[in-house]
mmCIF file of C-alpha atoms in Angstrom:
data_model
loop_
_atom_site.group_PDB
_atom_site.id
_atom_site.type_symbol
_atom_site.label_atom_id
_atom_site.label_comp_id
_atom_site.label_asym_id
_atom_site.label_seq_id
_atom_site.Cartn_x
_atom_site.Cartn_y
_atom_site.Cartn_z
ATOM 1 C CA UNK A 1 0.000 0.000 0.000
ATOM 2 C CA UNK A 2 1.501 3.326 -1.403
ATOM 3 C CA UNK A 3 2.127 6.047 1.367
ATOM 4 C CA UNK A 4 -1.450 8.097 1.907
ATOM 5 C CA UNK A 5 0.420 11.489 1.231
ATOM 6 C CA UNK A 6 2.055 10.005 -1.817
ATOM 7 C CA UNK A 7 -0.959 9.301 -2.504
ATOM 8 C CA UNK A 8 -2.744 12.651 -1.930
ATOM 9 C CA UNK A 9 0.220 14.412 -3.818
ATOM 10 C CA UNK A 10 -0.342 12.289 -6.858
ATOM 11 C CA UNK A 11 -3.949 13.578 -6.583
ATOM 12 C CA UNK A 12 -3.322 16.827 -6.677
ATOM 13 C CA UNK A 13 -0.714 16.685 -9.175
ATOM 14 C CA UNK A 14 -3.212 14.800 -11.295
ATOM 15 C CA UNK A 15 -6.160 17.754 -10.782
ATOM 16 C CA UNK A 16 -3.854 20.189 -11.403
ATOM 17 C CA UNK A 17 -1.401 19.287 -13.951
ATOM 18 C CA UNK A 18 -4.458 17.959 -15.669
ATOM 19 C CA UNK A 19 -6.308 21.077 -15.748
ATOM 20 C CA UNK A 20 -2.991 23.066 -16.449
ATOM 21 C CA UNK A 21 -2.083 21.172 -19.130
ATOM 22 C CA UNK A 22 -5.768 21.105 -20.795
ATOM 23 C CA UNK A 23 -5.254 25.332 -20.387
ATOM 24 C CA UNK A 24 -2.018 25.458 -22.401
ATOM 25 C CA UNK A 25 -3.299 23.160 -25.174
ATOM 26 C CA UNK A 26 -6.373 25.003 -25.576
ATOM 27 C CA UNK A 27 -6.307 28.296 -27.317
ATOM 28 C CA UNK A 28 -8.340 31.143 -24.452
ATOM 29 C CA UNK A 29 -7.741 34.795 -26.157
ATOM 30 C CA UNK A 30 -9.111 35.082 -29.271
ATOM 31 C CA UNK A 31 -12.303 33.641 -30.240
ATOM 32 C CA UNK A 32 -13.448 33.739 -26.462
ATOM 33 C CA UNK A 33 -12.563 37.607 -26.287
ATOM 34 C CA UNK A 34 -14.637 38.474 -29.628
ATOM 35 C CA UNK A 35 -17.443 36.631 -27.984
ATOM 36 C CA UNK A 36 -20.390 38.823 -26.407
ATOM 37 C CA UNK A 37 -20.766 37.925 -22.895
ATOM 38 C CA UNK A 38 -22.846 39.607 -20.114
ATOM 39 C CA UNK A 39 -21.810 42.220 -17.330
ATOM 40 C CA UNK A 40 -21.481 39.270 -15.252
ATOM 41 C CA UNK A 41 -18.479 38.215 -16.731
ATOM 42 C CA UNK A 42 -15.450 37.899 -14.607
ATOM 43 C CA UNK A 43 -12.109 39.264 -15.593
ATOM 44 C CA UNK A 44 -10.016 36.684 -17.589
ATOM 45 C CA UNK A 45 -7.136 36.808 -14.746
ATOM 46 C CA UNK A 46 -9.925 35.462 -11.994
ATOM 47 C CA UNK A 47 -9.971 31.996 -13.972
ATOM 48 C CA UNK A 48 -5.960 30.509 -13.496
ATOM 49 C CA UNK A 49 -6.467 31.668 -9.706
ATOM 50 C CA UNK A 50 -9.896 30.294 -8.845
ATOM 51 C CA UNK A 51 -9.486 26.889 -11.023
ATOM 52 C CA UNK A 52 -6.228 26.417 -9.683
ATOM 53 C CA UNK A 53 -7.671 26.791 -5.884
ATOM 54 C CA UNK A 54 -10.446 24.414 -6.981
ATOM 55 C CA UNK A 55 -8.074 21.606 -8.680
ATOM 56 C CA UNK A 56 -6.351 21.120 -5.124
ATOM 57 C CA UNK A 57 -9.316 21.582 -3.332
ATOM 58 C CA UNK A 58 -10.725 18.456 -6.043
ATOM 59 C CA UNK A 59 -7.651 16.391 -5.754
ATOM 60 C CA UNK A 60 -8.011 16.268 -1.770
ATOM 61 C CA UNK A 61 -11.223 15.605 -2.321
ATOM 62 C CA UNK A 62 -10.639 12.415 -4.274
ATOM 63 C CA UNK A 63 -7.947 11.846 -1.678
ATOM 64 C CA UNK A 64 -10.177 11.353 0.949
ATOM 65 C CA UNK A 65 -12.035 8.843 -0.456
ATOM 66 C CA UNK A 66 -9.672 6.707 -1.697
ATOM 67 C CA UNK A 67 -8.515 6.660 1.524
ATOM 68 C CA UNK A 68 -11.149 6.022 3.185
ATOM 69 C CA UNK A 69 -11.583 3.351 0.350
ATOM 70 C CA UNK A 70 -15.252 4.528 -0.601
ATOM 71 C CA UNK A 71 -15.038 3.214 -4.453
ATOM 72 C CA UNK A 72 -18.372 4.580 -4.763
ATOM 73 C CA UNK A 73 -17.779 7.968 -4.145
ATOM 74 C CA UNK A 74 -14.337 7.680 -5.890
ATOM 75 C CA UNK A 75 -16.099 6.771 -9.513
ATOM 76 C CA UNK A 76 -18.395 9.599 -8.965
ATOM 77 C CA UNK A 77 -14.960 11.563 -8.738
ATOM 78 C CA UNK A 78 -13.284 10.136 -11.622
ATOM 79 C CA UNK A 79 -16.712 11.025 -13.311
ATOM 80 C CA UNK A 80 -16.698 14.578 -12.748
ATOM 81 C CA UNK A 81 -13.042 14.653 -13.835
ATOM 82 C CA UNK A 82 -13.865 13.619 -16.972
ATOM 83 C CA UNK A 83 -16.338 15.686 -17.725
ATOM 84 C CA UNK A 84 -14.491 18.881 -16.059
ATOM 85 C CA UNK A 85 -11.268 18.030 -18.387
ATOM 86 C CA UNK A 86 -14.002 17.872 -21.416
ATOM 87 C CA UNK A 87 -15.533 21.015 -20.835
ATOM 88 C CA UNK A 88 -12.387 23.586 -22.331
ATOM 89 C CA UNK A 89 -12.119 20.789 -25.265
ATOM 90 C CA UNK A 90 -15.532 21.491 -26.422
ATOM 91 C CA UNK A 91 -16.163 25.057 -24.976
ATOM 92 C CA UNK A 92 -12.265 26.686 -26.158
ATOM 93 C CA UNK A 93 -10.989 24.180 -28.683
ATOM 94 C CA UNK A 94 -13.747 22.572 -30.918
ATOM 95 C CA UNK A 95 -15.931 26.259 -29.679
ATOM 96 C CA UNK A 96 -19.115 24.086 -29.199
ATOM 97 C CA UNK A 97 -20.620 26.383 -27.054
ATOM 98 C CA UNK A 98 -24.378 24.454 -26.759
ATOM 99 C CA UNK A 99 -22.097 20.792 -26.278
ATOM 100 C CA UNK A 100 -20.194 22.258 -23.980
ATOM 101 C CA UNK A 101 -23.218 23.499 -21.406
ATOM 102 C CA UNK A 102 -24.618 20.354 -21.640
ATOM 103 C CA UNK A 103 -21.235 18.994 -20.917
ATOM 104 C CA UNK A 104 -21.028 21.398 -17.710
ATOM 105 C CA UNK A 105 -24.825 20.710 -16.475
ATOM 106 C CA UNK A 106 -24.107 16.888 -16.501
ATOM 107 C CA UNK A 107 -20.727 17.604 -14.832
ATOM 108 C CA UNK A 108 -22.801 20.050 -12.421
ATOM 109 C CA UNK A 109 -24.520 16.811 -12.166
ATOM 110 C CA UNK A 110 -22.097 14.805 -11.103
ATOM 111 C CA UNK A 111 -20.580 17.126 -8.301
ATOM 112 C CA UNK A 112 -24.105 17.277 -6.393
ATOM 113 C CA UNK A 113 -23.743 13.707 -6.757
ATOM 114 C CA UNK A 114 -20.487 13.542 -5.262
ATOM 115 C CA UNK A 115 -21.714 15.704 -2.464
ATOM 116 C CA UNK A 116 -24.510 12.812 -1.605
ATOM 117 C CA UNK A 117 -22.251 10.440 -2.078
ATOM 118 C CA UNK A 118 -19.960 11.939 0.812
ATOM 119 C CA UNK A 119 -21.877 13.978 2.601
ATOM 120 C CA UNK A 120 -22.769 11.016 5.151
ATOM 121 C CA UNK A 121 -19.431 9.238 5.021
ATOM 122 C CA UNK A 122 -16.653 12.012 4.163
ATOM 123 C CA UNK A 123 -18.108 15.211 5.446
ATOM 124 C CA UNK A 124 -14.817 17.517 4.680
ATOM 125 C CA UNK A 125 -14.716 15.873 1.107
ATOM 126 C CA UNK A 126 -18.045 16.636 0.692
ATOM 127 C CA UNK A 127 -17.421 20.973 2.220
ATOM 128 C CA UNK A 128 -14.644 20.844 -0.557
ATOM 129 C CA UNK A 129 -16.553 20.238 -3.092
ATOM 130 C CA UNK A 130 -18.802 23.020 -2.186
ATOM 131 C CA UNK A 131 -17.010 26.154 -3.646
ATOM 132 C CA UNK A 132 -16.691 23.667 -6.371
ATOM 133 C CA UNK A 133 -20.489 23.370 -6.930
ATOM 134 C CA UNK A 134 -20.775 27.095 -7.112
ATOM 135 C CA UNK A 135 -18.349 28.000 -9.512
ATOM 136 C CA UNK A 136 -19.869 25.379 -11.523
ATOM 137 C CA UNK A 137 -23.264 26.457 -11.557
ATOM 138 C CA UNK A 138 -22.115 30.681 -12.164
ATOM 139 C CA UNK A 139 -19.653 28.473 -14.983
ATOM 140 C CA UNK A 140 -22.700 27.022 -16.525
ATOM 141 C CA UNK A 141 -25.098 30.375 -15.972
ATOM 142 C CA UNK A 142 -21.985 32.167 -17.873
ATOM 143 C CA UNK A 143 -21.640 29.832 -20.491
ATOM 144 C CA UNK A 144 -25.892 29.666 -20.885
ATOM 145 C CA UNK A 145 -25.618 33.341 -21.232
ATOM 146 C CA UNK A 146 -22.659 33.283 -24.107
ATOM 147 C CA UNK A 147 -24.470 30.846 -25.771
ATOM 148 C CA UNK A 148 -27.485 33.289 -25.635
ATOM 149 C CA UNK A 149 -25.795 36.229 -26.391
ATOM 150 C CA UNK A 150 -24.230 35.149 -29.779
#
């Protein structure tokens, strides 16, 4: 059995190398900048800050089940890490904005379902998923209203 904060580095390393290295492969500046988008729009420097806050908070998350060796809970993880490391592919690269929301309201999907997955067995896994949920839900009102908007 591998060390548990070997284990909880590789997590993190995997949330956050993964989402770093979907946001140098995808292209961010200019077809997102010539989009409309609504005064609710956050600054493009808020983004690398908050998702990289949210990656660890994810990877500890997934940490905590696995070591608490709730496989349930842990495929609802691997899940929602699909689906968030789909969501730039569709919504930057391929610039299938409609795919894409439907992409981030199945992976908003999936995080509530993490949170009842946890929320009896792992409390704190479940509380770090909860900054999570909301920036997922304005992420999904944002892209609803880009869609809209052009």
């Amino acid at each position: 059995m591998r060390h548990p904060l070997v284990v909880l580095a590789l997590f993190i390393a995997l949330t956050v190398g993964g989402g770093g290295l979907i946001g140098l492969v995808v292209e961010t500046g200019g077809w997102y900048a010539g989009l409309e988008k609504p005064g609710f729009n956050p600054p493009g420097w808020l983004f690398g800050p908050v998702w990289g806050i949210l990656y660890v908070l994810i990877g500890i998350a997934g940490w905590r089940v696995w070591r608490i060796g709730d496989w349930s809970s842990l495929r609802v993880w691997w899940l929602q890490l699909g689906l968030n490391f789909a969501w730039p592919l569709l919504f930057f690269g391929a610039k299938l904005i409609v795919p894409a929301l439907v992409v981030l309201l199945a992976l908003f999907a999936a995080i509530v379902w993490f949170l009842r997955e946890t929320w009896g067995t792992d409390r704190p896994a479940a509380l770090l998923f909860l900054p999570y949920a909301a920036w997922t839900a304005y992420a999904a009102l944002l892209n609803g209203a880009i869609w809209w908007l052009n």
